[in-house]
Amino acid sequence: MNRLISIFLPLSTAVIFLVVWHFLVRLSGSDLFPTPMEVVRGIRELIEKGLLLKYIVASLFRVSWGFMLAVLVGVPLGLILGWFRAAFQALNPMIQILRPISPIAWIPVAILWFGIDDTAPVFLIFLASVFPITVSSMAAVQNMQLVYLRAAQNFGVKGPQLFRRVILPAALPQIITGIRIALGIAWLVVVAAEMIAVNSGLGYLIIDARNAGKRYDLVVAGMVMIGLIGLVLDLLIRQLEKFDEVKWGYGQR
Amino acid sequence: MDNAKSLIHVRDCWKSFPGKKPGEQVHVLERVNLNVDAGEFVCVVGPSGCGKSTLLNIIGGFFKESRGEVRVAGAPVNGPDPRRIFVFQENGVFPWLTVEENIGFGLMSRPAEERKERVTHYINMVGLSGFEKSYPRELSGGMRQRVEIARALAANAEVLYMDEPFGALDFLTRIKMRTDLIRIWQAEKKTLVFVTHDIEEAVQLADRVVVMSKRPATVAEEVVVNLPRPRDLDSPGYLAARDRIFAIMGMDVHGGGTGDPK
Ligand SMILES: Nc1ncnc2c1ncn2[C@@H]1O[C@H](COP(=O)(O)OP(=O)(O)O)[C@@H](O)[C@H]1O
Ligand SMILES: [Mg+2]
């Protein structure tokens, strides 16, 4: 019964949404903004031209690189900042100033530094995701339960061993939460980055479909794909929270 | 009882913490004296917030005394030591490790063979066989405390410092844990310093009960409990020791008042 409701409720929301959308477009008499059916036809057209897969791969490629670099830099940096007070005092103010600058504001700079090939969007995605990862890793270490640290010290564990065997695993659940948030942001930013700097990807599709003939059916098709892939990415990254080593950090669900 | 050959030797130990206002000091321990011999089971009781944990943390090497002398096995205490393991009030079992990984935590430098042997031995001793691969979140509070005790024993600690280890457990589990702890202590011949606010618990467990006063705390008195184990909780000896401690702490069990025992 509960299961049925959990399928039925979101499904009916979607149906109502699509129906309202359809009739609003009809009522307004717009011939630019597409109905849901026109969007589906748009998606089919993109598949037939072989563009959809190509653009999705291009966007995912950029996100993967920028995001992976951000994890590789952000997690160790955050652990160090959380553990060593001097590092925190030296770097935290700088991070807190850089962090609120929207990645969009970096677009002109990125083009200046990297031109218009793939490097610029990768750089932007890196920038967008490295801060949440760093800050959550840092906070995870700072909020670590003192008792784990004491227990480890009691057994004579110190130095790199302490990091590997205690600090990292104790911080991991919160680090994963930061990584998950960062991936969402990375996916937001890839679209913005592609609108300016490159000639492939879902962001490019949206801006190109508008510029080359006001194809709003393709614009909305691109939006729908972005939403769906974002959902899939989140579902995938959530699998990290299911590992036995980190489950303890997420309360009872 | 000042005795230089004691294993644990605390002399005129003072401890204060910085208070809320700048320059202010909160005096927690005042001239505490305590000696524990090797193999002894000593309980420390006192009212909540009097400084029992503070004292144990000083002996364990996690806090530094403000003044005084704290020596263990002849040497001044300069930080925690793997030969003497702390069992924490808030449970220090690592939630990211399984039961057997936790118990083997202090044995990483040993050969795998020996490690496995010791882990199995102590899992059996604390009655957790069958739970080797379980994670702490899948265990009850009592089982988690057993893991922590086994972890200390497996690492071959000579001394266990236990800070209200059974405080968070339900009544029946607590009784069972006490019985098991006595059995383990008799089998392993460790030295146990056990902090509790529960007077009955102290008298059931200890060779000697150290009673602390209110804050700033000092040792009000020591009560030797020279009774055979397992202890008969209705025996005159048990009741006398218990009532003596109640009286020292200013609680008259019979009258219910807080007056002088005389
Ligand atoms: N790190 C600390 N900083 C400041 N005050 C502390 C600290 N640790 C303990 N205290 C204070 O010392 C007193 C004794 O604490 P504690 O030793 O935990 O008592 P007990 O274990 O007997 O209940 C309390 O009033 C507590 O607020
Ligand atoms: Mg305490």
Coordinates of N, CA, C and O and ligand atoms in Angstrom, one line a residue, chain B residues 53 89 163-164, ligand 2:
Chain B
S53 N 36.1 12.3 36.2 CA 36.6 12.2 34.8 C 37.9 12.9 34.7 O 38.8 12.5 34.0
Q89 N 33.5 7.0 28.7 CA 32.1 7.1 29.1 C 31.2 7.1 27.9 O 30.2 6.5 27.9
D163 N 35.8 5.0 32.6 CA 35.1 6.1 33.1 C 33.6 5.9 32.9 O 33.1 6.0 31.8
E164 N 32.9 5.6 33.9 CA 31.5 5.2 33.9 C 31.1 4.4 32.7 O 30.2 4.8 31.9
Ligands
MG2 MG 32.5 12.1 34.2

